XYZ file of C-alpha atoms in Angstrom:
588
model
C 48.989 -27.446 -25.003
C 51.037 -30.638 -24.560
C 52.824 -31.372 -27.822
C 53.200 -35.045 -26.960
C 50.211 -37.201 -27.798
C 48.381 -39.112 -25.098
C 49.307 -42.618 -26.187
C 50.811 -44.634 -29.007
C 47.245 -45.459 -30.045
C 46.584 -41.757 -30.516
C 49.932 -41.453 -32.303
C 49.039 -44.236 -34.723
C 45.648 -42.609 -35.236
C 47.310 -39.364 -36.289
C 49.967 -41.096 -38.341
C 47.636 -43.250 -40.380
C 44.712 -40.810 -40.666
C 46.885 -37.718 -41.163
C 45.182 -34.460 -42.082
C 45.825 -33.952 -45.774
C 43.651 -30.849 -46.181
C 43.268 -31.617 -49.887
C 39.958 -30.010 -50.844
C 38.136 -31.371 -53.879
C 36.404 -28.744 -55.980
C 33.271 -30.855 -56.021
C 33.315 -31.566 -52.263
C 30.830 -29.954 -49.886
C 32.637 -27.533 -47.592
C 32.146 -28.076 -43.866
C 34.355 -25.205 -42.733
C 37.356 -22.990 -43.322
C 40.603 -22.659 -41.378
C 42.496 -19.489 -42.318
C 42.393 -19.701 -46.156
C 41.997 -23.481 -46.332
C 38.608 -25.066 -47.022
C 37.766 -28.282 -45.173
C 35.595 -30.711 -47.089
C 32.763 -32.676 -45.567
C 34.504 -35.860 -46.699
C 37.715 -35.212 -44.777
C 35.879 -34.013 -41.669
C 33.719 -37.132 -41.615
C 36.813 -39.278 -42.108
C 38.422 -37.678 -39.061
C 35.219 -37.899 -37.036
C 34.761 -41.581 -37.926
C 38.315 -42.249 -36.797
C 37.676 -40.386 -33.527
C 34.479 -42.386 -32.916
C 36.294 -45.658 -33.659
C 39.100 -44.663 -31.290
C 36.566 -43.792 -28.564
C 34.776 -47.117 -29.007
C 38.068 -48.945 -28.712
C 38.873 -47.146 -25.459
C 35.306 -47.326 -24.061
C 33.780 -50.557 -25.336
C 30.722 -50.465 -23.078
C 29.894 -46.774 -23.500
C 26.722 -45.676 -25.262
C 27.260 -43.310 -28.197
C 24.584 -40.770 -27.258
C 23.771 -37.662 -29.289
C 25.590 -35.520 -26.716
C 28.694 -37.689 -27.018
C 28.645 -37.452 -30.823
C 28.410 -33.659 -30.505
C 31.357 -33.701 -28.099
C 33.459 -35.874 -30.425
C 32.492 -33.660 -33.364
C 33.638 -30.559 -31.467
C 36.889 -32.240 -30.437
C 37.549 -33.370 -33.997
C 36.965 -29.897 -35.415
C 39.128 -28.285 -32.755
C 41.930 -30.786 -33.399
C 41.762 -30.081 -37.132
C 41.930 -26.329 -36.502
C 44.871 -26.670 -34.133
C 46.745 -29.007 -36.466
C 46.330 -26.719 -39.460
C 47.322 -23.628 -37.454
C 50.470 -25.310 -36.111
C 51.416 -26.756 -39.487
C 51.136 -23.269 -40.989
C 53.460 -21.929 -38.299
C 55.947 -24.712 -39.013
C 55.962 -23.672 -42.668
C 56.214 -19.963 -41.844
C 59.227 -20.560 -39.579
C 60.876 -22.903 -42.107
C 61.186 -25.654 -39.514
C 62.674 -28.835 -40.977
C 63.366 -32.279 -39.562
C 66.371 -34.221 -40.846
C 66.942 -37.959 -40.776
C 69.644 -37.371 -38.156
C 67.072 -35.558 -36.013
C 64.736 -38.543 -36.240
C 67.467 -41.090 -35.427
C 68.771 -39.076 -32.466
C 65.258 -38.581 -31.050
C 64.450 -42.309 -31.349
C 67.632 -43.290 -29.530
C 68.071 -40.532 -26.935
C 64.589 -39.098 -26.423
C 61.994 -41.891 -26.660
C 58.345 -40.856 -26.370
C 57.058 -40.772 -22.799
C 54.363 -43.258 -23.820
C 57.194 -45.698 -24.575
C 58.996 -44.889 -21.326
C 55.833 -45.748 -19.396
C 55.374 -49.186 -21.013
C 55.698 -51.880 -18.295
C 57.386 -54.246 -20.764
C 60.250 -51.765 -21.168
C 60.803 -51.224 -17.437
C 62.979 -52.909 -14.828
C 61.911 -52.567 -11.198
C 59.434 -49.861 -12.177
C 61.949 -47.735 -14.089
C 62.496 -47.319 -17.815
C 65.215 -49.681 -19.059
C 67.068 -48.241 -22.113
C 68.529 -51.686 -22.842
C 65.088 -53.276 -23.161
C 63.974 -50.354 -25.319
C 66.901 -50.697 -27.760
C 66.406 -54.463 -27.917
C 62.706 -53.991 -28.711
C 63.615 -51.616 -31.540
C 65.987 -54.197 -32.997
C 63.698 -57.222 -32.669
C 60.218 -55.785 -33.341
C 59.920 -54.038 -36.711
C 56.289 -53.069 -36.071
C 57.235 -51.384 -32.779
C 60.185 -49.652 -34.443
C 57.922 -48.376 -37.221
C 55.343 -47.060 -34.740
C 58.007 -45.214 -32.717
C 59.594 -43.795 -35.874
C 56.256 -42.604 -37.230
C 55.441 -40.962 -33.923
C 58.825 -39.228 -33.682
C 58.732 -38.133 -37.319
C 55.253 -36.598 -36.909
C 55.871 -34.970 -33.538
C 59.376 -33.553 -34.048
C 58.276 -30.568 -36.169
C 55.891 -29.546 -33.385
C 58.613 -30.058 -30.763
C 60.956 -27.836 -32.780
C 58.206 -25.241 -33.137
C 57.693 -25.244 -29.394
C 61.444 -24.933 -28.766
C 61.517 -21.932 -31.105
C 58.623 -20.235 -29.329
C 60.042 -20.932 -25.867
C 63.468 -19.593 -26.858
C 61.828 -16.323 -27.896
C 60.322 -16.031 -24.397
C 63.813 -15.474 -22.931
C 63.431 -17.467 -19.697
C 66.546 -16.903 -17.535
C 67.794 -17.916 -14.102
C 66.408 -14.624 -12.814
C 63.013 -15.626 -14.203
C 63.189 -18.840 -12.178
C 64.146 -17.018 -8.960
C 61.302 -14.541 -9.452
C 58.807 -17.385 -9.969
C 60.158 -19.200 -6.904
C 59.800 -16.038 -4.814
C 56.274 -15.502 -6.083
C 55.256 -19.004 -5.048
C 56.974 -19.014 -1.644
C 56.454 -15.485 -0.318
C 53.340 -16.095 1.812
C 51.361 -14.647 4.673
C 48.790 -16.212 7.005
C 46.445 -14.090 9.055
C 43.174 -12.154 9.129
C 41.693 -9.416 6.982
C 39.231 -7.054 8.648
C 36.899 -5.767 5.942
C 34.598 -2.840 6.791
C 31.592 -4.105 4.862
C 30.200 -1.200 2.849
C 27.269 -3.340 1.664
C 25.716 -2.828 5.096
C 25.212 0.836 4.189
C 21.737 1.464 2.664
C 21.739 1.819 -1.135
C 22.169 5.547 -1.891
C 20.522 7.548 -4.691
C 22.583 8.380 -7.800
C 21.432 11.235 -10.039
C 21.682 11.419 -13.797
C 23.869 14.512 -13.562
C 26.340 12.566 -11.405
C 26.496 9.829 -14.047
C 27.110 12.358 -16.825
C 29.783 14.119 -14.780
C 31.576 10.848 -14.039
C 31.567 9.905 -17.718
C 32.943 13.324 -18.687
C 35.869 13.206 -16.261
C 36.681 9.485 -15.828
C 35.873 7.753 -19.104
C 39.522 7.615 -20.160
C 40.774 6.153 -16.886
C 37.926 3.717 -16.167
C 38.886 0.306 -17.659
C 35.212 -0.695 -17.895
C 34.539 2.304 -20.146
C 37.855 2.611 -21.955
C 37.749 -1.010 -23.103
C 36.737 -0.923 -26.774
C 36.705 -1.354 -29.729
C 33.291 -2.936 -29.724
C 30.335 -3.980 -31.835
C 26.624 -4.336 -31.119
C 24.541 -7.050 -32.739
C 20.962 -7.851 -33.507
C 20.200 -11.470 -34.161
C 17.539 -14.062 -34.853
C 17.692 -17.487 -33.223
C 16.123 -20.603 -34.670
C 15.539 -22.974 -31.761
C 16.086 -26.607 -32.635
C 13.169 -28.572 -31.247
C 11.060 -31.517 -32.430
C 8.391 -30.806 -35.018
C 4.828 -32.109 -34.951
C 5.943 -34.704 -37.475
C 8.669 -35.839 -35.073
C 6.080 -36.254 -32.318
C 3.752 -38.170 -34.641
C 6.605 -40.472 -35.678
C 7.039 -41.515 -32.038
C 3.284 -41.840 -31.380
C 2.985 -45.523 -32.422
C 5.664 -46.508 -29.897
C 3.991 -44.784 -26.946
C 0.586 -46.136 -28.077
C 1.965 -49.681 -28.130
C 3.254 -49.229 -24.571
C -0.132 -47.897 -23.479
C -1.869 -50.896 -25.077
C 0.438 -53.225 -23.096
C -0.504 -51.407 -19.888
C -4.221 -51.762 -20.683
C -3.658 -55.506 -21.132
C -2.214 -55.648 -17.625
C 1.539 -55.588 -18.229
C 3.352 -54.332 -15.118
C 3.991 -50.560 -15.251
C 7.349 -50.721 -13.442
C 8.641 -53.460 -15.748
C 7.674 -51.527 -18.872
C 9.275 -48.374 -17.460
C 12.556 -50.205 -16.894
C 12.580 -51.532 -20.458
C 10.987 -48.722 -22.432
C 11.379 -45.349 -20.673
C 13.917 -42.873 -22.044
C 14.189 -41.098 -18.674
C 17.378 -42.603 -17.171
C 16.742 -40.970 -13.791
C 13.475 -42.802 -13.196
C 13.555 -45.838 -15.509
C 15.741 -47.939 -13.201
C 13.328 -47.118 -10.372
C 10.386 -48.541 -12.307
C 9.474 -45.071 -13.542
C 9.130 -43.638 -10.027
C 9.294 -39.854 -9.769
C 8.829 -39.862 -6.010
C 6.604 -37.252 -4.387
C 6.265 -33.745 -5.796
C 4.053 -30.712 -5.373
C 2.199 -28.564 -7.855
C 4.239 -26.407 -10.239
C 7.289 -28.634 -9.796
C 6.773 -30.202 -13.233
C 6.032 -28.608 -16.599
C 2.382 -27.434 -16.765
C 1.114 -30.212 -19.058
C 2.576 -32.891 -16.787
C 1.313 -31.141 -13.654
C -2.259 -30.933 -14.974
C -2.440 -34.641 -15.844
C -0.800 -35.931 -12.658
C -3.094 -34.013 -10.294
C -6.230 -34.876 -12.309
C -5.835 -38.676 -12.024
C -7.070 -40.945 -9.247
C -4.727 -43.163 -7.197
C -3.845 -46.228 -9.254
C -5.060 -44.650 -12.490
C -2.872 -44.574 -15.622
C -3.112 -41.678 -18.058
C -3.370 -42.010 -21.840
C -0.232 -40.802 -23.669
C 0.270 -37.035 -23.650
C 3.108 -34.821 -24.797
C 5.353 -32.161 -23.293
C 8.439 -30.446 -24.654
C 10.433 -33.559 -23.689
C 8.359 -36.123 -25.587
C 5.466 -38.521 -24.935
C 4.541 -39.482 -21.359
C 2.330 -41.982 -19.608
C 1.730 -41.252 -15.911
C 0.559 -43.546 -13.126
C -0.541 -41.945 -9.860
C 0.270 -43.901 -6.689
C -1.191 -41.668 -3.994
C -1.930 -38.093 -3.005
C -0.707 -36.326 0.112
C -0.062 -33.025 1.853
C 3.322 -31.295 2.103
C 4.965 -29.566 5.062
C 3.208 -26.294 4.278
C -0.175 -27.893 3.695
C 0.200 -27.924 -0.096
C -1.129 -30.885 -2.143
C 1.421 -33.457 -3.312
C 1.309 -36.517 -5.530
C 3.433 -39.642 -5.677
C 3.662 -40.861 -9.262
C 5.596 -42.794 -11.885
C 5.948 -42.203 -15.610
C 7.207 -43.687 -18.852
C 8.861 -41.247 -21.261
C 9.526 -41.734 -24.943
C 11.842 -38.878 -25.776
C 11.237 -37.049 -29.047
C 14.256 -35.461 -30.713
C 14.494 -33.404 -33.891
C 14.749 -35.553 -37.011
C 17.134 -34.885 -39.884
C 14.182 -33.470 -41.836
C 13.464 -31.033 -38.991
C 17.116 -29.992 -38.815
C 17.295 -29.528 -42.583
C 14.080 -27.491 -42.537
C 15.532 -25.237 -39.830
C 18.693 -24.732 -41.873
C 16.561 -23.896 -44.927
C 14.615 -21.301 -42.907
C 17.862 -19.716 -41.719
C 19.266 -19.691 -45.261
C 16.119 -17.998 -46.599
C 16.349 -15.354 -43.909
C 20.026 -14.751 -44.652
C 19.360 -14.368 -48.377
C 16.672 -11.765 -47.636
C 18.775 -10.027 -44.976
C 21.690 -9.557 -47.391
C 19.518 -7.299 -49.545
C 17.175 -5.617 -47.050
C 18.790 -5.930 -43.621
C 18.037 -8.390 -40.835
C 15.235 -6.491 -39.096
C 13.235 -5.975 -42.301
C 13.796 -9.562 -43.453
C 12.843 -10.996 -40.074
C 9.646 -8.939 -40.071
C 8.727 -10.433 -43.426
C 8.917 -13.924 -41.907
C 7.384 -12.937 -38.546
C 10.593 -13.637 -36.611
C 11.716 -11.921 -33.411
C 14.887 -9.836 -33.579
C 16.926 -9.575 -30.381
C 19.867 -7.371 -29.427
C 23.252 -8.222 -27.908
C 26.182 -6.061 -26.947
C 28.417 -4.378 -26.594
C 30.653 -7.196 -27.787
C 34.196 -6.116 -27.011
C 37.042 -7.166 -29.287
C 38.620 -8.874 -26.287
C 35.539 -11.046 -25.660
C 35.241 -14.673 -26.693
C 31.551 -14.702 -25.859
C 28.381 -12.789 -26.663
C 26.688 -11.063 -23.673
C 23.588 -13.022 -22.581
C 24.345 -15.738 -25.167
C 27.725 -17.119 -24.148
C 30.205 -18.820 -26.468
C 28.818 -19.453 -29.925
C 31.223 -20.533 -32.639
C 31.610 -17.784 -35.186
C 29.497 -15.009 -33.641
C 32.154 -13.414 -31.431
C 34.646 -13.583 -34.303
C 32.049 -12.042 -36.613
C 31.515 -9.202 -34.116
C 35.278 -8.621 -33.899
C 36.120 -8.712 -37.574
C 32.946 -7.710 -39.412
C 31.826 -4.221 -40.443
C 28.664 -2.313 -39.619
C 25.600 -3.717 -41.456
C 27.413 -6.980 -42.240
C 25.273 -10.121 -42.104
C 26.854 -13.172 -40.488
C 26.897 -16.687 -41.805
C 24.352 -18.980 -40.157
C 26.125 -20.312 -37.041
C 25.152 -22.927 -34.500
C 25.543 -23.467 -30.782
C 26.228 -26.754 -29.015
C 22.519 -27.538 -28.817
C 21.965 -27.206 -32.564
C 20.161 -23.846 -32.386
C 20.928 -21.599 -35.373
C 21.782 -17.890 -35.272
C 21.891 -15.160 -37.869
C 23.274 -11.783 -36.824
C 23.834 -8.286 -38.148
C 26.286 -5.702 -36.818
C 24.143 -2.690 -35.929
C 26.814 -0.525 -34.344
C 30.569 -0.604 -34.368
C 33.368 1.601 -33.193
C 37.139 1.431 -33.384
C 37.298 3.950 -30.552
C 38.373 2.498 -27.185
C 35.842 4.529 -25.156
C 32.321 3.105 -25.046
C 29.427 5.577 -25.469
C 27.523 6.677 -22.379
C 24.364 4.806 -23.370
C 26.195 1.475 -23.155
C 27.839 2.084 -19.780
C 25.219 4.097 -17.896
C 24.239 1.140 -15.686
C 27.879 0.363 -14.904
C 28.523 3.967 -13.882
C 25.408 3.962 -11.724
C 26.591 0.835 -9.917
C 30.100 2.259 -9.478
C 28.882 5.582 -8.043
C 26.458 3.794 -5.748
C 29.241 1.581 -4.421
C 31.584 4.544 -3.985
C 28.980 6.369 -1.886
C 28.607 3.278 0.304
C 32.393 2.970 0.691
C 32.653 6.662 1.589
C 29.882 6.289 4.165
C 31.708 3.386 5.808
C 34.957 5.388 6.075
C 33.785 7.233 9.192
C 32.993 3.906 10.899
C 36.419 2.497 9.983
C 38.319 5.515 11.303
C 36.280 5.523 14.502
C 37.102 1.827 15.008
C 40.835 2.553 14.724
C 40.571 5.537 17.098
C 38.630 3.577 19.718
C 40.756 0.391 19.796
C 44.383 -0.554 20.226
C 45.828 -2.629 17.396
C 46.376 -5.650 19.656
C 42.613 -5.634 20.372
C 41.433 -5.181 16.763
C 40.449 -8.818 16.220
C 38.462 -9.101 19.455
C 36.678 -5.822 18.758
C 35.964 -6.876 15.174
C 34.099 -9.990 16.332
C 31.691 -7.697 18.204
C 31.187 -5.271 15.299
C 28.499 -6.213 12.758
C 29.958 -3.807 10.187
C 33.226 -5.767 10.005
C 33.672 -8.992 8.092
C 36.599 -11.158 9.201
C 38.276 -13.053 6.355
C 40.864 -15.779 6.902
C 44.021 -15.350 4.827
C 45.716 -18.670 4.033
C 48.857 -18.906 1.871
C 48.314 -15.349 0.659
C 50.706 -14.498 -2.168
C 51.034 -11.486 -4.419
C 48.645 -12.973 -6.978
C 46.123 -14.431 -4.501
C 42.455 -13.616 -5.020
C 40.883 -12.960 -1.629
C 37.369 -14.369 -1.124
C 34.684 -11.660 -1.128
C 37.295 -9.000 -2.008
C 38.909 -10.137 -5.248
C 42.423 -9.659 -6.541
C 43.964 -6.564 -5.022
C 47.664 -5.867 -5.487
C 47.377 -3.075 -2.928
C 46.033 -5.310 -0.156
C 48.382 -8.156 -1.042
C 51.439 -5.923 -1.075
C 50.469 -4.485 2.333
C 50.032 -8.020 3.676
C 53.411 -9.197 2.396
C 55.101 -6.140 3.898
C 54.166 -7.332 7.411
C 56.144 -9.572 9.753
C 54.893 -12.070 12.341
C 52.498 -10.417 14.789
C 52.340 -7.104 12.965
C 49.087 -5.265 12.232
C 48.685 -2.880 9.312
C 47.354 0.639 9.483
C 43.848 1.269 8.146
C 44.046 0.716 4.377
C 41.648 3.032 2.527
C 40.802 2.034 -1.061
C 38.033 2.587 -3.571
C 36.850 -0.931 -2.770
C 36.562 -0.382 0.957
C 38.600 -0.084 4.138
C 40.768 -2.913 5.464
C 43.069 -3.876 8.321
C 45.495 -6.806 7.977
C 46.669 -8.901 10.936
C 49.755 -11.037 10.190
C 49.835 -14.271 12.208
C 52.567 -16.103 10.298
C 55.009 -14.979 7.627
C 56.778 -17.416 5.290
C 59.599 -16.050 3.132
C 61.425 -17.695 0.205
C 64.655 -19.577 0.996
C 66.887 -18.700 -1.962
C 69.836 -20.726 -0.662
C 67.673 -23.849 -0.680
C 66.373 -22.962 -4.122
C 69.882 -22.571 -5.549
C 70.691 -26.108 -4.356
C 67.473 -27.680 -5.657
C 68.131 -28.356 -9.351
C 65.035 -30.541 -9.603
C 62.815 -27.656 -8.496
C 64.572 -25.308 -10.914
C 63.871 -27.723 -13.764
C 60.238 -28.011 -12.689
C 59.832 -24.216 -12.636
C 61.559 -23.853 -15.992
C 59.199 -26.412 -17.521
C 56.246 -24.533 -16.037
C 57.372 -21.151 -17.399
C 58.093 -22.673 -20.793
C 54.639 -24.238 -20.895
C 53.076 -20.900 -19.938
C 55.055 -19.116 -22.665
C 53.908 -21.703 -25.210
C 50.270 -21.466 -24.122
C 50.305 -17.671 -24.346
C 51.749 -17.822 -27.852
C 49.381 -20.564 -28.966
C 46.345 -18.710 -27.603
C 47.337 -15.568 -29.486
C 47.901 -17.474 -32.720
C 44.509 -19.154 -32.416
C 42.839 -15.786 -31.721
C 44.362 -14.333 -34.872
C 43.259 -17.223 -37.092
C 40.046 -16.826 -39.078
C 37.880 -19.931 -38.930
C 34.371 -20.664 -40.141
C 32.512 -23.639 -38.722
C 29.819 -24.851 -41.120
C 29.218 -28.260 -39.477
C 25.645 -27.501 -38.448
C 24.545 -27.561 -42.078
C 25.528 -31.197 -42.255
C 23.940 -32.297 -38.986
C 27.026 -31.875 -36.779
């Protein structure tokens, strides 16, 4: 995270709309950060400021629903980050004196100031012009001072965190070596996937679990929780469709009076992909559109215009141009349409929230499955959700759910949470374990896949050894091109941390590769992931003498390691902070 703000405009925005986090007892609560409630009033104030700032930077941009959602997410995330960092500043007793502010203004001006053309001479920052501007322009001086005063505590916090990381000259040399110790060549991979899929018995799965569950990182990876959940999909109601009906009817009436279809599509259609083309959808075959659209389009005659009809996207009017036949003899149609998109109204959103709240109230007393049955709602399962996960399997990232799975207890009912599309979720923890080893029922499929792969790898071993026996190392590459069981992978700029395409990240293969010199060929490397031979064509080694002379590179590497240390710390702090995002209840 860059502790400097992007521009003086952003600085002024933070200075003059600073987060006060003063929660009124009577205010509606939009969320919680650690133990601090965030009121709807202060969130909307910050969001309004973010929208105003965006409009100022993008005067011609359209504020679509998706953009408002994006700005809402950014605003919430900024508020969380600001509160978390301010708490850390207080915990570490970081203070900024007037001398600190004066020294920073004079000797360490913000980079946004350094980049101002008016303060440069021949393309470079001119300290004289900067000092003169401070003396002559009180507004500029105030803006710089406000920026420095607000950013210095965060700079001091970062310095404190970086100092704890203990970055030394040896750290820099190690990083330089890591980046400049490279190999170019070929990797011969004996492709086990060419072996037919073998059978794996249940007894083999049980035996593997009994002997390897402690050492297998995909089994020994808990603690975990399993969830059951109900999702309330946000979609337009019948009332929302009826509210849009007069608009599509008016368009249809214009068409019946002879108004040009293409012109109306350009002005009225909510489908940006086709509107500028006069509504043209081009040529398409059956089953390429949603069923309702498909049925109408193929039932019309050339030149005919359909009455308004609805799909999940909204109201449509279709005009058929012509019919044809595709490359495979299938029927096709060339058509245009006008779409009036129907989106969920505030009433629909509020009704969905009310449904979710009713379910939660019932679930708190009788459990989610029983409560959902009462309302005729489907209950789905998800898991295992590992403590290390930031997402829910098959659902992805949903604010609040992964944290609930990590920190809740068995039978706990979650708050109602929302995803980026406005869908609401209510979950219950059905199973939970603090033990690191997952139960067999949850990992049976993984073990099956692992044993199947291992049998394929073992079957390929005979082929790999026969290849080595039959060929001299100088002829390996030529022979590999003629062998369908061998995949040849180019290795470019291979370093110790390089992920090899189709193989993955393998310290064993990488270390073997970096042990070779120009023209050398490795022995057959036998691993659980397959058999490999490495051919080194060019070896590049780090030049430490050059590094010791290059102070600019050393500074660059130090800055990189410091930034990495800060990011690691910040990520951990954010992971350990309890937050609750209640924005969906207020239409955000």
